[in-house]
PDB file of C-alpha atoms in Angstrom:
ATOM      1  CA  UNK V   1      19.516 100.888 146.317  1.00 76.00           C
ATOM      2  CA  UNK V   2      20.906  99.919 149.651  1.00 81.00           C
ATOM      3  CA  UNK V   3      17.527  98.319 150.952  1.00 82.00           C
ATOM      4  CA  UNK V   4      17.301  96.491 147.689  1.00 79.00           C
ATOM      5  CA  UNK V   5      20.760  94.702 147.969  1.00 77.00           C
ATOM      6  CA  UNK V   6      20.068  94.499 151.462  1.00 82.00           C
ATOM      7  CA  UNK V   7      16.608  92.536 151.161  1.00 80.00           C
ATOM      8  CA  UNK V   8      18.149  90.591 148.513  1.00 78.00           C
ATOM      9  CA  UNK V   9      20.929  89.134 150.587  1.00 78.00           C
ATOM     10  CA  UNK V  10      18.562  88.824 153.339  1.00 84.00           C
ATOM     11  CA  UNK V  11      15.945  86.670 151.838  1.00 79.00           C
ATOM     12  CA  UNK V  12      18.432  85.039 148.944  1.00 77.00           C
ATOM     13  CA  UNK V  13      15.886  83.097 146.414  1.00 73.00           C
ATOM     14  CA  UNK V  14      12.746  84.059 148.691  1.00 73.00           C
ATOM     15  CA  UNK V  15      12.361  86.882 148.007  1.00 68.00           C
ATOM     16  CA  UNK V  16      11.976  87.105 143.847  1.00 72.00           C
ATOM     17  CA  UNK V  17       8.312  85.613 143.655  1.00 73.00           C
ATOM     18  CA  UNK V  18       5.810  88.610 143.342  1.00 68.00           C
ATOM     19  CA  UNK V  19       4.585  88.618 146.557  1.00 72.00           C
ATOM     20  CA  UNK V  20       7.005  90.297 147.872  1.00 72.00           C
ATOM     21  CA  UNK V  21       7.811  92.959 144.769  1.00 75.00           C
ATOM     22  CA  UNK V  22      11.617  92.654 145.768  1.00 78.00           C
ATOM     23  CA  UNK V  23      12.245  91.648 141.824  1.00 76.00           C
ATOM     24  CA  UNK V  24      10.973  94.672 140.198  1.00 76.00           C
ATOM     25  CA  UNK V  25      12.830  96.374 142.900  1.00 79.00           C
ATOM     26  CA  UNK V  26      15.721  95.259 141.942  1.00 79.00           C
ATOM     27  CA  UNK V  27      15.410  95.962 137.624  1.00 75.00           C
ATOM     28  CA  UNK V  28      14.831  99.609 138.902  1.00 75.00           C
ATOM     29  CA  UNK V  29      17.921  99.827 141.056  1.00 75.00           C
ATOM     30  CA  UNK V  30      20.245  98.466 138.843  1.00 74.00           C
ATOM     31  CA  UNK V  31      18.904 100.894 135.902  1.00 69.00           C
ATOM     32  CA  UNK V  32      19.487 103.564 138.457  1.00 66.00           C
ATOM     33  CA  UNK V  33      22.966 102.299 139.300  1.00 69.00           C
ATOM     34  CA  UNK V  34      23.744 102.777 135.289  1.00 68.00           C
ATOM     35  CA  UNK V  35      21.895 104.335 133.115  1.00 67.00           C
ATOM     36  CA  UNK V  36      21.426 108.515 133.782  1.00 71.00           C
ATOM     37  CA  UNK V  37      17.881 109.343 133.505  1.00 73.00           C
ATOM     38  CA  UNK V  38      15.760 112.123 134.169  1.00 80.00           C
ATOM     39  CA  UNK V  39      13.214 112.159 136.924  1.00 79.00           C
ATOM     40  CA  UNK V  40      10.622 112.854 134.429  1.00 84.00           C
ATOM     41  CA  UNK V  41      11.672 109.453 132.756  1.00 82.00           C
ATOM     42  CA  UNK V  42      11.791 107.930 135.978  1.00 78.00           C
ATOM     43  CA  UNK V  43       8.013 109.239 136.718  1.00 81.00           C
ATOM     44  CA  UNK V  44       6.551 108.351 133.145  1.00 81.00           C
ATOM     45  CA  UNK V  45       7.815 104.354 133.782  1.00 80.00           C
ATOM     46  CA  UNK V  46       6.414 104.365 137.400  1.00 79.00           C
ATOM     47  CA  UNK V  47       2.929 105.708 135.810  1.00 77.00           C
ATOM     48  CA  UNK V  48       2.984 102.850 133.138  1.00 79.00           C
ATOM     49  CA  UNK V  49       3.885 100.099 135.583  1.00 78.00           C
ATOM     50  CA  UNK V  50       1.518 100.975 138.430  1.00 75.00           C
ATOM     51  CA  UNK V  51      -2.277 100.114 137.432  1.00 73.00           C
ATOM     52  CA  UNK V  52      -4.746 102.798 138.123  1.00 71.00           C
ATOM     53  CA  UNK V  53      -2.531 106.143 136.833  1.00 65.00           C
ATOM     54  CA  UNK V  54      -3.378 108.024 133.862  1.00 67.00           C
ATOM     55  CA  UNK V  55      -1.181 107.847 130.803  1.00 65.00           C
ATOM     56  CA  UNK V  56      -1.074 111.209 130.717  1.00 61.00           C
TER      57      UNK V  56
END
């Protein structure tokens, strides 16, 4: 969560275009921040947002 906030200030508006993957970074971090989750919820939204993984 550090490196997040870190890159964030560092690059400001730069670095939210998808190039750089900072902005999904940052949806994940601030879920993590606030919302208690397992890691078995954390693992089944990493498998559906990374292409290539099975579903299952």
């Amino acid at each position: 969560m550090k490196a997040v906030d870190q890159a964030v200030h560092t690059l400001g508006g730069d670095g939210l275009p998808r190039e750089f993957g900072i902005a999904s970074l940052i949806t994940a971090a601030c879920v993590a921040r606030t919302a208690p989750v397992s890691r078995e919820m954390i693992l089944n939204y990493v498998s559906r947002q990374t292409p290539g993984l099975p579903k299952s």
